mmCIF file of C-alpha atoms in Angstrom:
data_model
loop_
_atom_site.group_PDB
_atom_site.id
_atom_site.type_symbol
_atom_site.label_atom_id
_atom_site.label_comp_id
_atom_site.label_asym_id
_atom_site.label_seq_id
_atom_site.Cartn_x
_atom_site.Cartn_y
_atom_site.Cartn_z
ATOM 1 C CA MET A 30 0.000 0.000 0.000
ATOM 2 C CA THR A 31 1.262 3.457 -0.803
ATOM 3 C CA LEU A 32 0.771 6.693 0.999
ATOM 4 C CA LEU A 33 -2.314 8.552 -0.176
ATOM 5 C CA LYS A 34 -2.624 12.319 -0.099
ATOM 6 C CA ILE A 35 -3.036 13.580 3.419
ATOM 7 C CA SER A 36 -5.495 16.364 3.899
ATOM 8 C CA GLY A 37 -3.828 19.603 4.954
ATOM 9 C CA TRP A 38 -0.116 19.106 5.020
ATOM 10 C CA SER A 39 0.880 16.444 2.510
ATOM 11 C CA LYS A 40 0.456 18.916 -0.268
ATOM 12 C CA MET A 41 3.388 20.883 0.724
ATOM 13 C CA VAL A 42 6.379 14.466 5.195
ATOM 14 C CA MET A 43 24.158 7.646 11.977
ATOM 15 C CA ILE A 44 29.567 7.043 12.655
ATOM 16 C CA ILE A 45 30.897 5.082 9.746
ATOM 17 C CA SER A 46 34.372 4.483 11.067
ATOM 18 C CA ALA A 47 33.196 2.731 14.236
ATOM 19 C CA ALA A 48 30.357 0.644 15.540
ATOM 20 C CA VAL A 49 27.735 2.383 17.610
ATOM 21 C CA MET A 50 27.031 0.853 21.002
ATOM 22 C CA PHE A 51 23.558 0.908 22.535
ATOM 23 C CA SER A 52 24.396 -0.040 26.097
ATOM 24 C CA ALA A 53 20.807 -0.551 27.214
ATOM 25 C CA ALA A 54 20.335 -3.284 24.638
ATOM 26 C CA THR A 55 24.056 -4.271 24.431
ATOM 27 C CA LEU A 56 23.855 -4.228 20.636
ATOM 28 C CA THR A 57 26.689 -3.291 18.305
ATOM 29 C CA TYR A 58 25.921 -1.774 14.904
ATOM 30 C CA THR A 59 28.489 -2.395 12.182
ATOM 31 C CA PRO A 60 28.863 0.193 9.407
ATOM 32 C CA ILE A 61 27.262 -0.895 6.125
ATOM 33 C CA PRO A 62 29.618 -1.268 3.130
ATOM 34 C CA LEU A 63 29.095 1.448 0.532
ATOM 35 C CA HIS A 64 28.664 -0.993 -2.346
ATOM 36 C CA LEU A 65 25.531 -2.735 -1.066
ATOM 37 C CA LYS A 66 22.482 -2.777 -3.335
ATOM 38 C CA PRO A 67 19.387 -0.904 -2.089
ATOM 39 C CA GLU A 68 17.549 -4.162 -1.392
ATOM 40 C CA LYS A 69 20.372 -5.182 0.941
ATOM 41 C CA LEU A 70 20.274 -1.817 2.654
ATOM 42 C CA ILE A 71 16.553 -2.200 3.309
ATOM 43 C CA ALA A 72 17.101 -5.752 4.601
ATOM 44 C CA LYS A 73 19.764 -4.402 7.001
ATOM 45 C CA MET A 74 17.336 -1.711 8.113
ATOM 46 C CA GLU A 75 14.560 -4.244 8.788
ATOM 47 C CA GLU A 76 17.003 -6.304 10.854
ATOM 48 C CA ALA A 77 17.996 -3.228 12.872
ATOM 49 C CA LEU A 78 14.325 -2.428 13.472
ATOM 50 C CA GLY A 79 13.791 -5.851 15.039
ATOM 51 C CA GLY A 80 12.565 -7.826 12.036
ATOM 52 C CA LYS A 81 9.626 -7.549 9.653
ATOM 53 C CA GLU A 82 8.226 -10.975 10.536
ATOM 54 C CA ARG A 83 8.428 -10.224 14.250
ATOM 55 C CA PHE A 84 6.617 -6.925 13.715
ATOM 56 C CA TYR A 85 3.673 -8.465 11.877
ATOM 57 C CA ASN A 86 3.502 -11.345 14.347
ATOM 58 C CA MET A 87 2.407 -8.745 16.887
ATOM 59 C CA LEU A 88 -0.920 -8.715 15.000
ATOM 60 C CA ASP A 89 -2.115 -5.309 16.181
ATOM 61 C CA VAL A 90 -1.087 -2.146 18.001
ATOM 62 C CA GLN A 91 -2.553 0.676 20.070
ATOM 63 C CA PHE A 92 -0.860 3.996 20.836
ATOM 64 C CA ASP A 93 -1.551 7.634 21.661
ATOM 65 C CA TYR A 94 -0.913 10.051 18.830
ATOM 66 C CA VAL A 95 -0.518 13.825 18.559
ATOM 67 C CA PHE A 96 -0.468 15.644 15.217
ATOM 68 C CA GLU A 97 0.485 19.286 15.790
ATOM 69 C CA TYR A 98 1.107 22.340 13.642
ATOM 70 C CA VAL A 99 4.011 24.010 15.428
ATOM 71 C CA GLU A 100 3.361 27.659 14.607
ATOM 72 C CA SER A 101 -0.360 27.749 15.300
ATOM 73 C CA GLY A 102 -0.414 25.098 18.008
ATOM 74 C CA LYS A 103 -3.437 23.464 16.395
ATOM 75 C CA LYS A 104 -3.445 19.741 17.016
ATOM 76 C CA ASP A 105 -5.308 16.476 16.759
ATOM 77 C CA ILE A 106 -4.968 14.069 19.689
ATOM 78 C CA SER A 107 -6.113 10.511 19.185
ATOM 79 C CA GLU A 108 -6.011 6.986 20.506
ATOM 80 C CA GLU A 109 -5.003 4.842 17.528
ATOM 81 C CA ARG A 110 -5.738 1.157 16.996
ATOM 82 C CA MET A 111 -4.483 -0.846 14.017
ATOM 83 C CA ILE A 112 -4.860 -4.460 12.935
ATOM 84 C CA PHE A 113 -2.069 -5.408 10.560
ATOM 85 C CA GLU A 114 -3.989 -8.035 8.605
ATOM 86 C CA GLY A 115 -6.115 -6.105 6.131
ATOM 87 C CA GLU A 116 -4.714 -2.764 7.358
ATOM 88 C CA GLN A 117 -7.771 -2.048 9.518
ATOM 89 C CA THR A 118 -7.673 1.126 11.620
ATOM 90 C CA TRP A 119 -9.689 2.923 14.302
ATOM 91 C CA ALA A 120 -9.142 6.191 16.150
ATOM 92 C CA ARG A 121 -10.854 8.256 18.832
ATOM 93 C CA TYR A 122 -10.104 12.002 18.708
ATOM 94 C CA THR A 123 -10.512 13.889 21.952
ATOM 95 C CA THR A 124 -8.934 17.041 20.479
ATOM 96 C CA HIS A 125 -9.244 17.923 16.804
ATOM 97 C CA SER A 126 -8.301 21.431 15.735
ATOM 98 C CA ALA A 127 -5.779 20.618 12.952
ATOM 99 C CA ILE A 128 -7.072 18.422 10.103
ATOM 100 C CA VAL A 129 -9.771 16.228 11.686
ATOM 101 C CA SER A 130 -13.131 18.034 11.711
ATOM 102 C CA PRO A 131 -11.605 21.280 13.054
ATOM 103 C CA ASP A 132 -14.931 23.129 12.833
ATOM 104 C CA VAL A 133 -16.873 20.515 14.786
ATOM 105 C CA GLU A 134 -17.155 20.119 18.553
ATOM 106 C CA GLY A 135 -17.356 16.812 20.358
ATOM 107 C CA GLU A 136 -15.544 13.487 20.288
ATOM 108 C CA VAL A 137 -14.784 12.103 16.824
ATOM 109 C CA ILE A 138 -14.401 8.425 15.929
ATOM 110 C CA HIS A 139 -12.744 7.425 12.641
ATOM 111 C CA THR A 140 -12.581 3.850 11.360
ATOM 112 C CA LEU A 141 -11.494 2.236 8.101
ATOM 113 C CA ILE A 142 -12.658 -1.359 7.763
ATOM 114 C CA ASN A 143 -12.096 -3.289 4.538
ATOM 115 C CA HIS A 144 -11.494 0.042 2.770
ATOM 116 C CA GLN A 145 -14.821 1.443 3.993
ATOM 117 C CA PRO A 146 -14.645 4.610 6.161
ATOM 118 C CA TYR A 147 -16.999 5.297 9.071
ATOM 119 C CA VAL A 148 -17.273 8.554 11.035
ATOM 120 C CA PHE A 149 -19.033 9.241 14.348
ATOM 121 C CA ILE A 150 -19.310 12.603 16.091
ATOM 122 C CA ASP A 151 -20.514 12.421 19.677
ATOM 123 C CA GLY A 152 -22.010 9.020 18.962
ATOM 124 C CA GLN A 153 -23.892 10.049 15.843
ATOM 125 C CA GLN A 154 -22.875 8.481 12.543
ATOM 126 C CA VAL A 155 -21.925 10.975 9.833
ATOM 127 C CA ASP A 156 -22.209 9.976 6.196
ATOM 128 C CA ASP A 157 -21.498 13.077 4.142
ATOM 129 C CA GLU A 158 -18.970 12.525 1.358
ATOM 130 C CA ARG A 159 -16.451 15.092 2.562
ATOM 131 C CA SER A 160 -16.192 13.614 6.065
ATOM 132 C CA LEU A 161 -15.907 10.057 4.762
ATOM 133 C CA LYS A 162 -13.263 10.968 2.185
ATOM 134 C CA SER A 163 -11.216 12.811 4.809
ATOM 135 C CA CYS A 164 -11.532 9.877 7.203
ATOM 136 C CA ALA A 165 -10.354 7.376 4.588
ATOM 137 C CA SER A 166 -7.363 9.524 3.635
ATOM 138 C CA ILE A 167 -6.245 10.148 7.226
ATOM 139 C CA ARG A 168 -6.773 6.526 8.281
ATOM 140 C CA LYS A 169 -4.666 5.235 5.358
ATOM 141 C CA ALA A 170 -2.002 7.859 5.972
ATOM 142 C CA ASN A 171 -1.716 7.171 9.709
ATOM 143 C CA TYR A 172 -1.436 3.442 9.088
ATOM 144 C CA TYR A 173 1.266 3.983 6.470
ATOM 145 C CA TRP A 174 3.276 6.383 8.631
ATOM 146 C CA PHE A 175 3.334 3.863 11.495
ATOM 147 C CA THR A 176 4.229 0.802 9.370
ATOM 148 C CA MET A 177 6.260 2.538 6.646
ATOM 149 C CA MET A 178 9.719 1.226 7.601
ATOM 150 C CA TYR A 179 8.381 -2.340 7.681
ATOM 151 C CA LYS A 180 6.741 -2.014 4.231
ATOM 152 C CA LEU A 181 9.751 -1.039 2.122
ATOM 153 C CA SER A 182 10.333 -4.606 0.911
ATOM 154 C CA ASP A 183 6.684 -5.198 -0.014
ATOM 155 C CA PRO A 184 5.716 -6.259 -3.564
ATOM 156 C CA GLY A 185 5.457 -3.262 -5.863
ATOM 157 C CA VAL A 186 8.085 -1.190 -4.061
ATOM 158 C CA LEU A 187 10.832 -0.045 -6.439
ATOM 159 C CA LEU A 188 14.230 0.794 -4.944
ATOM 160 C CA SER A 189 17.216 2.537 -6.498
ATOM 161 C CA ALA A 190 20.550 3.637 -5.062
ATOM 162 C CA GLU A 191 21.060 7.400 -5.119
ATOM 163 C CA GLY A 192 24.605 7.610 -3.809
ATOM 164 C CA HIS A 193 25.835 8.840 -0.445
ATOM 165 C CA GLU A 194 25.782 12.069 1.517
ATOM 166 C CA LYS A 195 27.553 13.176 4.667
ATOM 167 C CA ILE A 196 25.542 15.274 7.071
ATOM 168 C CA GLY A 197 27.606 16.434 10.015
ATOM 169 C CA ASP A 198 29.665 13.438 11.106
ATOM 170 C CA VAL A 199 27.227 10.876 9.694
ATOM 171 C CA LEU A 200 27.512 9.202 6.297
ATOM 172 C CA TYR A 201 24.175 8.268 4.769
ATOM 173 C CA HIS A 202 23.184 5.829 2.050
ATOM 174 C CA LYS A 203 20.452 7.393 -0.086
ATOM 175 C CA VAL A 204 17.751 5.140 -1.509
ATOM 176 C CA LYS A 205 14.897 6.255 -3.745
ATOM 177 C CA VAL A 206 11.541 4.589 -3.165
ATOM 178 C CA SER A 207 8.833 4.550 -5.811
ATOM 179 C CA TYR A 208 6.026 2.158 -6.690
ATOM 180 C CA ASP A 209 5.016 -0.089 -9.579
ATOM 181 C CA PRO A 210 1.544 1.102 -10.644
ATOM 182 C CA ASP A 211 0.583 -2.389 -11.858
ATOM 183 C CA GLU A 212 1.365 -3.866 -8.438
ATOM 184 C CA VAL A 213 -0.136 -1.204 -6.201
ATOM 185 C CA GLY A 214 -3.129 -0.403 -8.406
ATOM 186 C CA LYS A 215 -2.527 3.333 -8.463
ATOM 187 C CA GLU A 216 -1.068 5.191 -11.420
ATOM 188 C CA ASP A 217 0.353 8.232 -9.622
ATOM 189 C CA ASN A 218 2.335 7.555 -6.474
ATOM 190 C CA ASP A 219 4.510 9.428 -4.021
ATOM 191 C CA THR A 220 8.284 9.149 -4.199
ATOM 192 C CA TYR A 221 10.667 9.059 -1.254
ATOM 193 C CA LEU A 222 14.355 9.623 -0.747
ATOM 194 C CA LEU A 223 15.539 7.724 2.322
ATOM 195 C CA TYR A 224 18.652 8.649 4.301
ATOM 196 C CA LEU A 225 19.904 5.423 5.891
ATOM 197 C CA ASN A 226 22.452 5.892 8.652
ATOM 198 C CA SER A 227 25.487 3.842 7.623
ATOM 199 C CA ALA A 228 26.272 3.020 11.263
ATOM 200 C CA THR A 229 22.870 2.260 12.802
ATOM 201 C CA HIS A 230 21.229 1.065 9.540
ATOM 202 C CA LEU A 231 18.089 3.091 10.369
ATOM 203 C CA VAL A 232 16.347 5.814 8.372
ATOM 204 C CA ASP A 233 17.111 9.042 10.229
ATOM 205 C CA GLN A 234 15.260 11.208 7.730
ATOM 206 C CA PHE A 235 13.534 11.063 4.379
ATOM 207 C CA HIS A 236 12.221 13.473 1.788
ATOM 208 C CA PHE A 237 9.022 12.862 -0.085
ATOM 209 C CA ALA A 238 7.154 14.427 -2.946
ATOM 210 C CA MET A 239 3.614 14.108 -4.220
ATOM 211 C CA PRO A 240 3.118 12.984 -7.852
ATOM 212 C CA GLU A 241 2.353 16.521 -9.034
ATOM 213 C CA ASP A 242 5.580 17.814 -7.502
ATOM 214 C CA GLY A 243 8.084 15.344 -8.918
ATOM 215 C CA SER A 244 11.124 16.626 -7.033
ATOM 216 C CA TYR A 245 12.620 15.816 -3.656
ATOM 217 C CA MET A 246 12.374 19.437 -2.537
ATOM 218 C CA GLY A 247 9.117 18.713 -0.829
ATOM 219 C CA VAL A 248 8.648 17.646 2.758
ATOM 220 C CA LYS A 249 11.701 16.637 4.788
ATOM 221 C CA VAL A 250 10.843 14.339 7.685
ATOM 222 C CA GLU A 251 13.204 13.561 10.574
ATOM 223 C CA VAL A 252 12.429 10.336 12.424
ATOM 224 C CA GLU A 253 13.049 9.313 16.042
ATOM 225 C CA TYR A 254 12.350 5.810 17.318
ATOM 226 C CA ASP A 255 11.188 4.085 20.464
ATOM 227 C CA THR A 256 11.855 0.412 21.233
ATOM 228 C CA VAL A 257 8.884 -1.696 22.293
ATOM 229 C CA ASN A 258 8.955 -5.481 22.654
ATOM 230 C CA GLY A 259 12.289 -5.518 20.827
ATOM 231 C CA LEU A 260 10.906 -3.558 17.872
ATOM 232 C CA LYS A 261 11.791 -0.035 16.840
ATOM 233 C CA VAL A 262 8.737 2.046 15.980
ATOM 234 C CA PRO A 263 8.426 5.710 14.966
ATOM 235 C CA ALA A 264 7.930 7.769 18.108
ATOM 236 C CA LYS A 265 8.396 11.219 16.599
ATOM 237 C CA ARG A 266 8.361 12.676 13.093
ATOM 238 C CA SER A 267 9.253 16.308 12.496
ATOM 239 C CA ALA A 268 8.298 17.660 9.081
ATOM 240 C CA TYR A 269 10.033 20.633 7.451
ATOM 241 C CA MET A 270 9.135 22.622 4.334
ATOM 242 C CA PRO A 271 11.699 24.354 2.089
ATOM 243 C CA ASP A 272 11.642 28.069 1.333
ATOM 244 C CA GLU A 273 11.775 29.485 -2.205
ATOM 245 C CA ASN A 274 15.539 28.820 -2.249
ATOM 246 C CA GLY A 275 15.174 25.206 -1.239
ATOM 247 C CA LYS A 276 16.477 25.770 2.289
ATOM 248 C CA TYR A 277 14.735 24.254 5.284
ATOM 249 C CA SER A 278 13.790 26.167 8.397
ATOM 250 C CA THR A 279 15.259 25.086 11.721
ATOM 251 C CA GLN A 280 11.698 24.886 13.059
ATOM 252 C CA PRO A 281 9.469 22.075 11.799
ATOM 253 C CA ARG A 282 6.097 22.905 10.319
ATOM 254 C CA LEU A 283 4.476 20.017 12.104
ATOM 255 C CA ILE A 284 5.356 17.318 14.612
ATOM 256 C CA GLN A 285 3.766 13.891 14.960
ATOM 257 C CA THR A 286 4.344 12.171 18.304
ATOM 258 C CA SER A 287 3.380 8.620 19.289
ATOM 259 C CA THR A 288 3.552 7.212 22.832
ATOM 260 C CA ASN A 289 2.236 4.389 25.021
ATOM 261 C CA PHE A 290 2.623 1.639 22.434
ATOM 262 C CA ARG A 291 0.869 -1.643 23.197
ATOM 263 C CA PHE A 292 1.126 -4.610 20.818
ATOM 264 C CA ASN A 293 -0.941 -7.776 20.481
ATOM 265 C CA ASN A 294 -4.137 -6.532 22.103
ATOM 266 C CA GLY A 295 -6.439 -9.097 20.540
ATOM 267 C CA PHE A 296 -8.343 -6.523 18.510
ATOM 268 C CA ASN A 297 -10.919 -7.456 15.903
ATOM 269 C CA VAL A 298 -13.096 -5.209 13.785
ATOM 270 C CA LYS A 299 -16.340 -6.252 15.435
ATOM 271 C CA GLY A 300 -17.793 -3.114 16.946
ATOM 272 C CA TRP A 301 -15.485 -0.760 15.048
ATOM 273 C CA THR A 302 -18.323 0.297 12.762
ATOM 274 C CA ILE A 303 -20.330 1.616 15.707
ATOM 275 C CA ASP A 304 -19.453 4.286 18.253
ATOM 276 C CA GLN A 305 -17.223 1.924 20.234
ATOM 277 C CA LYS A 306 -15.569 3.186 23.417
#
């Protein structure tokens, strides 16, 4: 599955000479050779994350999520639930002043079950086209953002090596990610430029562009991770926009923060199409 357009902001989202020691986990990261093919780099990344198979064996996840525009302070705060099989998602918004029904008061429930969106506001089902379309887009986007690093070896993902770049003291492998339209069933798709830390093997940042943009001078996203049940998951994403000269501000335009991760909750979609608490 590829990232769909996200309402609001998606129009605008590592020491090579030595191993890096993580004393809490007593793990040693060995620098990746520069000649490795992009598929090998992604495989190394998945291993550093904790393993793709191990991730999906967790079956589902729940976490608290904050989407915030930095300058205005407008934010959406939700409890997120996701079932990996079928990419089913549910969310309860207790605060929603950014992109989720900002002009509406009351608690909002969003669900996406078997590609069908459902919206509830203070317990009342809403079925207008605009609300449902927004729900579907945000649900798909939130699911992709959480699982993105574990989906880069999926069928239909096209990888190409884009050289190397040193940022500060860190040498990065750059890998372009695009998608085969015949595999993913969508003609126009986003493109990504990943910056893989040559020491830790993780993606520290990536740039992405919408199909109508076509360049990498779109959103720059810096990623921070948390470790839960031996798996690294995205705990914070800071998104930056370039100015007219292609330079990025030191202040992010928006920040997405995830906390209180809980895997393998035994979720099923029964009840997700009603105003479930």
